[in-house]
Every structure is written in C-alpha cells, then in structure tokens.
PDB file of C-alpha atoms in Angstrom:
ATOM      1  CA  MET A1373     -26.358  -1.824  21.062  1.00  0.00           C
ATOM      2  CA  LYS A1374     -26.658  -3.160  17.535  1.00  0.00           C
ATOM      3  CA  ARG A1375     -25.246  -1.055  14.736  1.00  0.00           C
ATOM      4  CA  ARG A1376     -27.952   0.349  12.470  1.00  0.00           C
ATOM      5  CA  THR A1377     -27.563   2.456   9.353  1.00  0.00           C
ATOM      6  CA  LEU A1378     -28.681   6.070   9.450  1.00  0.00           C
ATOM      7  CA  ILE A1379     -28.771   8.639   6.686  1.00  0.00           C
ATOM      8  CA  LEU A1380     -27.967  12.009   8.192  1.00  0.00           C
ATOM      9  CA  LEU A1381     -29.157  15.280   6.707  1.00  0.00           C
ATOM     10  CA  LEU A1382     -28.789  18.904   7.717  1.00  0.00           C
ATOM     11  CA  GLY A1383     -31.347  21.608   6.978  1.00  0.00           C
ATOM     12  CA  GLY A1384     -31.444  25.297   7.874  1.00  0.00           C
ATOM     13  CA  ALA A1385     -33.963  27.725   9.290  1.00  0.00           C
ATOM     14  CA  SER A1386     -34.079  31.386  10.130  1.00  0.00           C
ATOM     15  CA  SER A1387     -33.722  32.627  13.691  1.00  0.00           C
ATOM     16  CA  GLY A1388     -37.449  33.184  14.032  1.00  0.00           C
ATOM     17  CA  ALA A1389     -38.355  29.594  13.238  1.00  0.00           C
ATOM     18  CA  MET A1390     -37.395  27.943  16.517  1.00  0.00           C
ATOM     19  CA  SER A1391     -36.565  28.765  20.092  1.00  0.00           C
ATOM     20  CA  VAL A1392     -33.056  28.636  21.516  1.00  0.00           C
ATOM     21  CA  GLY A1393     -31.871  25.143  22.404  1.00  0.00           C
ATOM     22  CA  THR A1394     -29.943  23.795  25.340  1.00  0.00           C
ATOM     23  CA  GLY A1395     -26.566  22.134  25.078  1.00  0.00           C
ATOM     24  CA  ALA A1396     -23.541  23.888  23.656  1.00  0.00           C
ATOM     25  CA  PHE A1397     -19.979  23.853  22.512  1.00  0.00           C
ATOM     26  CA  SER A1398     -17.847  23.032  25.534  1.00  0.00           C
ATOM     27  CA  SER A1399     -14.709  24.786  24.306  1.00  0.00           C
ATOM     28  CA  VAL A1400     -14.135  28.167  22.781  1.00  0.00           C
ATOM     29  CA  GLU A1401     -10.699  29.606  22.110  1.00  0.00           C
ATOM     30  CA  ALA A1402     -10.290  33.298  21.391  1.00  0.00           C
ATOM     31  CA  GLU A1403      -7.397  35.104  19.716  1.00  0.00           C
ATOM     32  CA  ARG A1404      -4.075  35.193  21.654  1.00  0.00           C
ATOM     33  CA  GLY A1405      -4.991  32.007  23.516  1.00  0.00           C
ATOM     34  CA  VAL A1406      -7.620  33.599  25.754  1.00  0.00           C
ATOM     35  CA  SER A1407      -9.956  30.925  27.153  1.00  0.00           C
ATOM     36  CA  VAL A1408     -13.678  31.580  27.278  1.00  0.00           C
ATOM     37  CA  ASN A1409     -15.949  29.503  29.497  1.00  0.00           C
ATOM     38  CA  VAL A1410     -19.024  28.098  27.772  1.00  0.00           C
ATOM     39  CA  VAL A1411     -22.145  27.143  29.698  1.00  0.00           C
ATOM     40  CA  GLU A1412     -24.432  24.253  28.801  1.00  0.00           C
ATOM     41  CA  ASP A1413     -27.640  26.269  28.555  1.00  0.00           C
ATOM     42  CA  ASP A1414     -29.540  28.647  26.325  1.00  0.00           C
ATOM     43  CA  GLU A1415     -26.930  31.365  26.877  1.00  0.00           C
ATOM     44  CA  ALA A1416     -24.149  29.302  25.301  1.00  0.00           C
ATOM     45  CA  TYR A1417     -22.385  30.503  22.177  1.00  0.00           C
ATOM     46  CA  LEU A1418     -23.675  27.663  20.048  1.00  0.00           C
ATOM     47  CA  GLY A1419     -26.685  25.716  21.251  1.00  0.00           C
ATOM     48  CA  LEU A1420     -27.279  22.016  20.614  1.00  0.00           C
ATOM     49  CA  LYS A1421     -30.625  20.451  21.427  1.00  0.00           C
ATOM     50  CA  GLN A1422     -31.943  16.998  20.584  1.00  0.00           C
ATOM     51  CA  THR A1423     -35.505  17.594  19.441  1.00  0.00           C
ATOM     52  CA  ALA A1424     -36.635  13.997  18.896  1.00  0.00           C
ATOM     53  CA  ASN A1425     -35.700  10.512  20.067  1.00  0.00           C
ATOM     54  CA  LEU A1426     -38.025   8.413  17.894  1.00  0.00           C
ATOM     55  CA  VAL A1427     -37.384   8.107  14.154  1.00  0.00           C
ATOM     56  CA  PRO A1428     -39.995   6.330  11.984  1.00  0.00           C
ATOM     57  CA  LEU A1429     -38.424   3.813   9.638  1.00  0.00           C
ATOM     58  CA  GLY A1430     -37.590   5.335   6.243  1.00  0.00           C
ATOM     59  CA  GLU A1431     -38.864   8.809   7.174  1.00  0.00           C
ATOM     60  CA  GLN A1432     -36.558  11.825   7.336  1.00  0.00           C
ATOM     61  CA  THR A1433     -36.896  13.160  10.864  1.00  0.00           C
ATOM     62  CA  ASP A1434     -35.385  16.248  12.501  1.00  0.00           C
ATOM     63  CA  VAL A1435     -33.565  15.144  15.644  1.00  0.00           C
ATOM     64  CA  VAL A1436     -31.060  17.883  16.540  1.00  0.00           C
ATOM     65  CA  ARG A1437     -31.183  21.652  16.326  1.00  0.00           C
ATOM     66  CA  ILE A1438     -28.013  23.776  16.139  1.00  0.00           C
ATOM     67  CA  GLN A1439     -28.153  27.524  16.711  1.00  0.00           C
ATOM     68  CA  ASN A1440     -25.539  30.225  16.299  1.00  0.00           C
ATOM     69  CA  GLN A1441     -25.647  32.348  19.440  1.00  0.00           C
ATOM     70  CA  PHE A1442     -22.470  34.275  18.776  1.00  0.00           C
ATOM     71  CA  ALA A1443     -22.750  37.986  18.081  1.00  0.00           C
ATOM     72  CA  SER A1444     -21.051  37.421  14.722  1.00  0.00           C
ATOM     73  CA  SER A1445     -21.515  35.018  11.829  1.00  0.00           C
ATOM     74  CA  LEU A1446     -20.372  31.426  12.262  1.00  0.00           C
ATOM     75  CA  ASP A1447     -18.477  29.381   9.676  1.00  0.00           C
ATOM     76  CA  LEU A1448     -19.413  25.870  10.819  1.00  0.00           C
ATOM     77  CA  SER A1449     -18.297  22.424   9.676  1.00  0.00           C
ATOM     78  CA  VAL A1450     -19.346  18.933  10.720  1.00  0.00           C
ATOM     79  CA  VAL A1451     -17.260  15.759  10.815  1.00  0.00           C
ATOM     80  CA  VAL A1452     -19.034  12.402  11.050  1.00  0.00           C
ATOM     81  CA  GLU A1453     -16.899  10.609  13.638  1.00  0.00           C
ATOM     82  CA  ASP A1454     -18.949   7.422  14.033  1.00  0.00           C
ATOM     83  CA  LYS A1455     -19.272   5.997  10.531  1.00  0.00           C
ATOM     84  CA  ASP A1456     -20.539   2.589  11.690  1.00  0.00           C
ATOM     85  CA  ASP A1457     -24.013   4.001  12.335  1.00  0.00           C
ATOM     86  CA  VAL A1458     -24.075   6.569   9.544  1.00  0.00           C
ATOM     87  CA  ASP A1459     -24.428   5.614   5.894  1.00  0.00           C
ATOM     88  CA  THR A1460     -24.666   8.996   4.175  1.00  0.00           C
ATOM     89  CA  VAL A1461     -24.329  12.599   5.311  1.00  0.00           C
ATOM     90  CA  VAL A1462     -26.079  15.320   3.320  1.00  0.00           C
ATOM     91  CA  ILE A1463     -26.055  19.047   4.049  1.00  0.00           C
ATOM     92  CA  GLU A1464     -29.003  20.900   2.552  1.00  0.00           C
ATOM     93  CA  ASN A1465     -27.957  24.146   4.219  1.00  0.00           C
ATOM     94  CA  GLU A1466     -25.011  25.744   2.395  1.00  0.00           C
ATOM     95  CA  ALA A1467     -23.938  27.454   5.624  1.00  0.00           C
ATOM     96  CA  VAL A1468     -22.832  24.128   7.145  1.00  0.00           C
ATOM     97  CA  GLU A1469     -20.103  22.103   5.462  1.00  0.00           C
ATOM     98  CA  ILE A1470     -19.249  18.398   5.722  1.00  0.00           C
ATOM     99  CA  VAL A1471     -15.472  17.913   6.080  1.00  0.00           C
ATOM    100  CA  ALA A1472     -13.178  14.953   6.634  1.00  0.00           C
ATOM    101  CA  GLU A1473     -11.273  16.694   9.465  1.00  0.00           C
ATOM    102  CA  CYS A1474     -11.397  19.954  11.358  1.00  0.00           C
ATOM    103  CA  ASP A1475      -7.649  20.628  10.969  1.00  0.00           C
ATOM    104  CA  GLY A1476      -6.369  23.563   8.966  1.00  0.00           C
ATOM    105  CA  ARG A1477      -9.303  25.910   9.503  1.00  0.00           C
ATOM    106  CA  LYS A1478      -8.514  29.606   9.309  1.00  0.00           C
ATOM    107  CA  GLU A1479      -9.868  32.269  11.602  1.00  0.00           C
ATOM    108  CA  SER A1480     -12.169  34.806  10.062  1.00  0.00           C
ATOM    109  CA  GLU A1481     -12.054  38.444  10.971  1.00  0.00           C
ATOM    110  CA  SER A1482     -15.042  40.067  12.582  1.00  0.00           C
ATOM    111  CA  ASN A1483     -16.103  43.615  11.806  1.00  0.00           C
ATOM    112  CA  ASP A1484     -19.226  45.702  11.422  1.00  0.00           C
ATOM    113  CA  GLU A1485     -19.293  45.237   7.668  1.00  0.00           C
ATOM    114  CA  GLU A1486     -19.278  41.459   8.072  1.00  0.00           C
ATOM    115  CA  SER A1487     -22.344  41.608  10.351  1.00  0.00           C
ATOM    116  CA  GLU A1488     -24.193  43.834   7.914  1.00  0.00           C
ATOM    117  CA  ASP A1489     -23.432  41.527   4.969  1.00  0.00           C
ATOM    118  CA  CYS A1490     -24.135  38.282   6.818  1.00  0.00           C
ATOM    119  CA  GLU A1491     -27.622  37.790   5.386  1.00  0.00           C
ATOM    120  CA  MET A1492     -26.148  37.923   1.889  1.00  0.00           C
ATOM    121  CA  ASP A1493     -23.542  35.248   2.631  1.00  0.00           C
ATOM    122  CA  ASP A1494     -24.888  31.708   2.160  1.00  0.00           C
ATOM    123  CA  ASP A1495     -21.676  30.164   3.523  1.00  0.00           C
ATOM    124  CA  VAL A1496     -22.169  31.176   7.175  1.00  0.00           C
ATOM    125  CA  LEU A1497     -24.786  30.969   9.905  1.00  0.00           C
ATOM    126  CA  CYS A1498     -25.818  34.474  10.913  1.00  0.00           C
ATOM    127  CA  PRO A1499     -26.434  35.270  14.601  1.00  0.00           C
ATOM    128  CA  GLY A1500     -29.593  33.492  15.699  1.00  0.00           C
ATOM    129  CA  ASP A1501     -29.781  31.224  12.638  1.00  0.00           C
ATOM    130  CA  THR A1502     -30.365  27.497  13.043  1.00  0.00           C
ATOM    131  CA  ALA A1503     -29.462  24.290  11.227  1.00  0.00           C
ATOM    132  CA  LEU A1504     -31.497  21.124  11.629  1.00  0.00           C
ATOM    133  CA  VAL A1505     -29.943  17.670  11.742  1.00  0.00           C
ATOM    134  CA  SER A1506     -32.232  14.964  10.345  1.00  0.00           C
ATOM    135  CA  VAL A1507     -31.789  11.201  10.231  1.00  0.00           C
ATOM    136  CA  VAL A1508     -33.287   8.362   8.228  1.00  0.00           C
ATOM    137  CA  CYS A1509     -33.287   4.813   9.636  1.00  0.00           C
ATOM    138  CA  ASP A1510     -33.195   1.702   7.493  1.00  0.00           C
ATOM    139  CA  GLU A1511     -33.781  -0.887  10.244  1.00  0.00           C
ATOM    140  CA  LEU A1512     -35.876  -1.094  13.396  1.00  0.00           C
ATOM    141  CA  ASP A1513     -33.596  -0.802  16.409  1.00  0.00           C
ATOM    142  CA  GLU A1514     -31.718   1.678  18.544  1.00  0.00           C
ATOM    143  CA  ALA A1515     -29.040   3.681  16.761  1.00  0.00           C
ATOM    144  CA  GLU A1516     -26.280   6.070  17.730  1.00  0.00           C
ATOM    145  CA  PHE A1517     -24.297   8.578  15.698  1.00  0.00           C
ATOM    146  CA  GLU A1518     -21.461  10.879  16.666  1.00  0.00           C
ATOM    147  CA  LEU A1519     -20.772  14.309  15.193  1.00  0.00           C
ATOM    148  CA  ARG A1520     -17.855  16.659  15.640  1.00  0.00           C
ATOM    149  CA  PHE A1521     -18.617  20.348  15.181  1.00  0.00           C
ATOM    150  CA  CYS A1522     -15.879  22.877  14.434  1.00  0.00           C
ATOM    151  CA  GLY A1523     -16.018  26.463  13.338  1.00  0.00           C
ATOM    152  CA  ASN A1524     -14.980  30.088  13.586  1.00  0.00           C
ATOM    153  CA  ALA A1525     -17.017  33.048  14.752  1.00  0.00           C
ATOM    154  CA  GLY A1526     -15.036  36.213  14.285  1.00  0.00           C
ATOM    155  CA  GLU A1527     -11.788  35.815  16.228  1.00  0.00           C
ATOM    156  CA  ALA A1528     -13.034  32.835  18.246  1.00  0.00           C
ATOM    157  CA  SER A1529     -12.834  29.183  17.244  1.00  0.00           C
ATOM    158  CA  VAL A1530     -15.163  26.482  18.570  1.00  0.00           C
ATOM    159  CA  GLU A1531     -15.078  22.685  18.682  1.00  0.00           C
ATOM    160  CA  LYS A1532     -17.416  20.047  20.091  1.00  0.00           C
ATOM    161  CA  THR A1533     -17.908  16.283  19.716  1.00  0.00           C
ATOM    162  CA  ARG A1534     -21.214  14.810  20.736  1.00  0.00           C
ATOM    163  CA  SER A1535     -23.062  11.498  20.414  1.00  0.00           C
ATOM    164  CA  PHE A1536     -26.796  11.257  19.813  1.00  0.00           C
ATOM    165  CA  GLU A1537     -29.045   8.251  20.357  1.00  0.00           C
ATOM    166  CA  VAL A1538     -32.333   7.609  18.576  1.00  0.00           C
ATOM    167  CA  LYS A1539     -34.762   4.727  18.383  1.00  0.00           C
ATOM    168  CA  CYS A1540     -35.846   3.651  14.909  1.00  0.00           C
ATOM    169  CA  VAL A1541     -39.522   2.709  15.114  1.00  0.00           C
ATOM    170  CA  ASP A1542     -42.293   1.328  12.963  1.00  0.00           C
ATOM    171  CA  PRO A1543     -43.958   4.335  11.241  1.00  0.00           C
ATOM    172  CA  ILE A1544     -47.626   5.201  11.668  1.00  0.00           C
ATOM    173  CA  GLU A1545     -49.607   3.968   8.667  1.00  0.00           C
ATOM    174  CA  GLY A1546     -52.996   5.443   9.585  1.00  0.00           C
ATOM    175  CA  VAL A1547     -56.042   5.146  11.830  1.00  0.00           C
ATOM    176  CA  GLN A1548     -58.720   2.489  11.705  1.00  0.00           C
ATOM    177  CA  PHE A1549     -62.152   3.715  12.796  1.00  0.00           C
ATOM    178  CA  VAL A1550     -64.418   0.989  14.118  1.00  0.00           C
ATOM    179  CA  GLY A1551     -68.102   1.134  15.035  1.00  0.00           C
ATOM    180  CA  SER A1552     -70.651   3.879  14.581  1.00  0.00           C
ATOM    181  CA  ASN A1553     -70.589   6.867  12.264  1.00  0.00           C
ATOM    182  CA  GLY A1554     -69.602   9.151  15.097  1.00  0.00           C
ATOM    183  CA  ASN A1555     -73.063   9.930  16.456  1.00  0.00           C
ATOM    184  CA  SER A1556     -73.693   9.245  20.132  1.00  0.00           C
ATOM    185  CA  VAL A1557     -76.086   6.365  20.703  1.00  0.00           C
ATOM    186  CA  SER A1558     -78.413   6.819  23.671  1.00  0.00           C
ATOM    187  CA  SER A1559     -79.436   3.866  25.753  1.00  0.00           C
ATOM    188  CA  GLU A1560     -82.992   4.244  27.072  1.00  0.00           C
ATOM    189  CA  SER A1561     -82.346   1.683  29.770  1.00  0.00           C
ATOM    190  CA  SER A1562     -79.262   3.375  31.178  1.00  0.00           C
ATOM    191  CA  GLY A1563     -79.954   6.936  30.146  1.00  0.00           C
ATOM    192  CA  LYS A1564     -76.295   7.335  29.147  1.00  0.00           C
ATOM    193  CA  SER A1565     -74.635   8.013  25.814  1.00  0.00           C
ATOM    194  CA  GLY A1566     -72.821   5.012  24.443  1.00  0.00           C
ATOM    195  CA  ASN A1567     -69.064   5.248  23.825  1.00  0.00           C
ATOM    196  CA  THR A1568     -69.250   4.113  20.223  1.00  0.00           C
ATOM    197  CA  GLY A1569     -66.645   4.852  17.619  1.00  0.00           C
ATOM    198  CA  ASN A1570     -63.454   3.155  18.799  1.00  0.00           C
ATOM    199  CA  VAL A1571     -60.159   3.585  16.943  1.00  0.00           C
ATOM    200  CA  LYS A1572     -56.908   1.747  16.309  1.00  0.00           C
ATOM    201  CA  ILE A1573     -53.722   3.664  15.433  1.00  0.00           C
ATOM    202  CA  ARG A1574     -51.910   1.293  13.087  1.00  0.00           C
ATOM    203  CA  THR A1575     -48.236   1.081  12.254  1.00  0.00           C
ATOM    204  CA  GLN A1576     -46.776  -0.122   8.974  1.00  0.00           C
ATOM    205  CA  SER A1577     -45.984  -3.613  10.253  1.00  0.00           C
ATOM    206  CA  GLY A1578     -49.076  -3.853  12.425  1.00  0.00           C
ATOM    207  CA  SER A1579     -47.077  -5.623  15.114  1.00  0.00           C
ATOM    208  CA  SER A1580     -45.279  -2.855  17.003  1.00  0.00           C
ATOM    209  CA  ASN A1581     -45.969  -2.468  20.692  1.00  0.00           C
ATOM    210  CA  ARG A1582     -45.077   1.096  21.593  1.00  0.00           C
ATOM    211  CA  THR A1583     -46.736   4.091  23.198  1.00  0.00           C
ATOM    212  CA  ILE A1584     -47.318   7.372  21.375  1.00  0.00           C
ATOM    213  CA  ARG A1585     -48.780  10.770  22.213  1.00  0.00           C
ATOM    214  CA  ALA A1586     -52.082  11.405  20.433  1.00  0.00           C
ATOM    215  CA  THR A1587     -55.045  13.778  20.538  1.00  0.00           C
ATOM    216  CA  ALA A1588     -58.593  12.442  20.221  1.00  0.00           C
ATOM    217  CA  TYR A1589     -61.363  14.682  18.905  1.00  0.00           C
ATOM    218  CA  TYR A1590     -64.916  13.851  20.011  1.00  0.00           C
ATOM    219  CA  LYS A1591     -68.462  15.159  19.985  1.00  0.00           C
ATOM    220  CA  ASP A1592     -69.983  16.056  23.340  1.00  0.00           C
ATOM    221  CA  SER A1593     -73.680  15.716  24.167  1.00  0.00           C
ATOM    222  CA  GLY A1594     -74.310  19.160  22.683  1.00  0.00           C
ATOM    223  CA  GLY A1595     -72.717  18.251  19.351  1.00  0.00           C
ATOM    224  CA  ASN A1596     -69.599  20.375  19.963  1.00  0.00           C
ATOM    225  CA  THR A1597     -66.178  19.085  18.888  1.00  0.00           C
ATOM    226  CA  ARG A1598     -63.735  18.813  21.780  1.00  0.00           C
ATOM    227  CA  LYS A1599     -60.349  17.160  22.243  1.00  0.00           C
ATOM    228  CA  GLU A1600     -58.287  15.295  24.821  1.00  0.00           C
ATOM    229  CA  GLN A1601     -54.641  14.181  24.754  1.00  0.00           C
ATOM    230  CA  GLY A1602     -53.256  10.890  25.971  1.00  0.00           C
ATOM    231  CA  ASP A1603     -50.381   8.418  25.826  1.00  0.00           C
ATOM    232  CA  VAL A1604     -51.811   5.384  24.058  1.00  0.00           C
ATOM    233  CA  SER A1605     -50.659   2.113  22.531  1.00  0.00           C
ATOM    234  CA  VAL A1606     -50.455   1.505  18.790  1.00  0.00           C
ATOM    235  CA  ASN A1607     -52.078  -1.474  17.044  1.00  0.00           C
ATOM    236  CA  LYS A1608     -54.603  -1.895  19.854  1.00  0.00           C
ATOM    237  CA  PRO A1609     -58.317  -0.963  19.955  1.00  0.00           C
ATOM    238  CA  LEU A1610     -58.757   2.331  21.805  1.00  0.00           C
ATOM    239  CA  LYS A1611     -62.035   3.245  23.458  1.00  0.00           C
ATOM    240  CA  PRO A1612     -62.836   6.898  24.155  1.00  0.00           C
ATOM    241  CA  SER A1613     -62.151   6.173  27.813  1.00  0.00           C
ATOM    242  CA  LYS A1614     -58.451   5.664  26.936  1.00  0.00           C
ATOM    243  CA  PHE A1615     -58.390   9.425  26.353  1.00  0.00           C
ATOM    244  CA  LYS A1616     -60.539  10.048  29.438  1.00  0.00           C
ATOM    245  CA  ILE A1617     -63.506  10.844  27.214  1.00  0.00           C
ATOM    246  CA  ALA A1618     -66.858  10.045  28.789  1.00  0.00           C
ATOM    247  CA  ASP A1619     -69.192  12.008  26.539  1.00  0.00           C
ATOM    248  CA  GLY A1620     -69.282  11.053  22.876  1.00  0.00           C
ATOM    249  CA  PRO A1621     -67.385   8.977  20.278  1.00  0.00           C
ATOM    250  CA  ILE A1622     -63.980   9.679  18.753  1.00  0.00           C
ATOM    251  CA  VAL A1623     -64.340  11.496  15.423  1.00  0.00           C
ATOM    252  CA  GLY A1624     -60.691  12.329  14.719  1.00  0.00           C
ATOM    253  CA  ILE A1625     -57.131  11.481  15.775  1.00  0.00           C
ATOM    254  CA  ARG A1626     -53.988  13.617  15.659  1.00  0.00           C
ATOM    255  CA  VAL A1627     -50.685  11.779  16.187  1.00  0.00           C
ATOM    256  CA  GLU A1628     -47.808  13.771  17.650  1.00  0.00           C
ATOM    257  CA  GLY A1629     -45.193  14.380  14.969  1.00  0.00           C
ATOM    258  CA  ILE A1630     -47.639  13.983  12.073  1.00  0.00           C
ATOM    259  CA  GLN A1631     -49.251  17.047  10.524  1.00  0.00           C
ATOM    260  CA  GLY A1632     -53.023  16.992  10.242  1.00  0.00           C
ATOM    261  CA  VAL A1633     -55.887  14.980  11.719  1.00  0.00           C
ATOM    262  CA  TYR A1634     -57.107  11.515  10.745  1.00  0.00           C
ATOM    263  CA  LYS A1635     -60.822  12.202  10.363  1.00  0.00           C
ATOM    264  CA  ARG A1636     -63.525   9.590  10.865  1.00  0.00           C
ATOM    265  CA  PRO A1637     -65.461   9.075   7.595  1.00  0.00           C
ATOM    266  CA  ASP A1638     -69.143  10.004   7.638  1.00  0.00           C
ATOM    267  CA  ASN A1639     -70.093   6.351   7.218  1.00  0.00           C
ATOM    268  CA  PRO A1640     -67.122   4.285   8.356  1.00  0.00           C
ATOM    269  CA  GLY A1641     -68.960   1.024   8.810  1.00  0.00           C
ATOM    270  CA  ASN A1642     -66.952  -1.644  10.601  1.00  0.00           C
ATOM    271  CA  GLY A1643     -63.223  -1.083  10.224  1.00  0.00           C
ATOM    272  CA  ASN A1644     -62.769   1.794   7.786  1.00  0.00           C
ATOM    273  CA  PHE A1645     -59.114   2.776   7.502  1.00  0.00           C
ATOM    274  CA  VAL A1646     -57.858   6.345   6.955  1.00  0.00           C
ATOM    275  CA  ASP A1647     -54.247   6.721   5.827  1.00  0.00           C
ATOM    276  CA  THR A1648     -54.227  10.423   4.898  1.00  0.00           C
ATOM    277  CA  PRO A1649     -54.773  13.066   7.601  1.00  0.00           C
ATOM    278  CA  THR A1650     -56.832  16.123   6.706  1.00  0.00           C
ATOM    279  CA  GLN A1651     -55.065  19.485   6.724  1.00  0.00           C
ATOM    280  CA  ASP A1652     -58.308  21.316   7.522  1.00  0.00           C
ATOM    281  CA  LEU A1653     -57.300  24.099   9.942  1.00  0.00           C
ATOM    282  CA  SER A1654     -60.757  24.057  11.589  1.00  0.00           C
ATOM    283  CA  TRP A1655     -59.661  21.009  13.584  1.00  0.00           C
ATOM    284  CA  GLY A1656     -57.217  23.208  15.501  1.00  0.00           C
TER     285      GLY A1656
END
C-alpha cells in the first residue's frame, strides 16, 4: 500500500445525534488492578465504528465515530501512532485531546456531583456523547492511519490502538442531464413511453471508474414523482433502466453522501450540467 497524506480531524456530537457504534476498547483496568472484560459490540464501554470507507479528494469526511458508553464522564486522549499517513491532526471537540503519549495520565474520581456537572465540563465526554473522526485526502489512493486512544472514566482507565483504512477517491463534481426536458415521449408505433432523459454522474477528473450508490427520481405515466435506488458507475451515461425504471425519464439524482438532489433543469437541452444540488425538502 502506498503512503498517502491524510489530514485528520475530530468533531463532537451529542448522544442523540447518532446510534451506538460497534467496536470498542479491548482493555479496561479498574482501581486496585481489577480486570474488566470488554466486548466488541454496542454494549462495550467505549464504542468505535468506522462510518465510511470512501473519502473524496480534498473533502473533509467523517470516517469513525467514538462514543462514551461508560456510566461516568470520560477524559479521552488520542495519539497518532502512524505519522507516515497522517499530515495534521486537529481536534475540534474540546473533550478530546491530542497528546504525544498516553503515559502519566491520572485517574479521575467518580461521584454523583461529577455526573451532574458533566454537561458543564467541556473537557470530558459525558455518557452517551460522541466524537467524530474526519479525514482529508490529498492524493487518490488507498490510505491507512493508526490511532491510539487512552482515557479515564471514573476509577477505570482505558486504552486501545486501532488502524483504519480508507480509499481516497475522485469527488463527485455534478450531474450531466442529457436528452429531453423530462417529459415522457410517447411512440405511436410502439405505444410505449420513451426512456428519454439520461444522466451522467461526473467526477472532478472525469476519468474515474468506480461504483456509487445513487437515487434516481422520475416521473411515472401519471406525472407523479417516484424514486429508485441503484449501484451505478460514474462518468458513464445512465439510462433509466440502470435504476430499473421503466416508466418515465430521470428528473433528479441524489448521490449517497451528498446532501440534496441534482435536479434536471426545465429545459436542459443536450448536455446541461448541474453542479449544485437543490436542498428543497419536497424531494424527500
């Protein structure tokens, strides 16, 4: 695997923002040397879940979610062990600290007052809170980074080292709508509606050959907007049949991981390109 530079960032979210992740700290040591077994599932004390494997070039992308599943607040630090693949580490969440080493950490004391005051303490993750790890790629290729997590939750200390792999890919630039204005064209000879209104989901370079998950919106014979999902290729003309659509042209495209819908212009002509998705909630 070639070494590629990543910029790593950490962001935070409240406990209600995301579901509990899988993966966890594999070692927990309690006071007086008592060992505590930690399971690798959603019942673990601190969950780790990789949320994305593809990272568009130059775009900050959330790839790992950390969640405090202790009953008390967690004072968590992160050490970047693999510096060959990581250029810069930034923590946007004050509750998670970047350190050079995990040595010399002191245990915190857990009590009822601490739990009550947790929400007022920006230096810890409260029970149920999450932190998001994001990466930015600077070259197209596969990349790997390794993080070491260490922290204290009440009288228990935790430590975990884990490697994560991502693929840095050509980002989506927009959608090219080709053909009709989105109205079904009836053929008197065949009696069937023509599948006009093809699309091409373009990447920045225009030369990538990868498959993405996308949703196609189309008009049925009654003029109603419907949608179908599919795994389709980028930079290639896509007929409605690629989304298993047999009744009506494609009038909009939603790409997984991108907010909004690329909407076909009212009069696209031959090859109109849309680079900004609409945020109109009526598209669903």
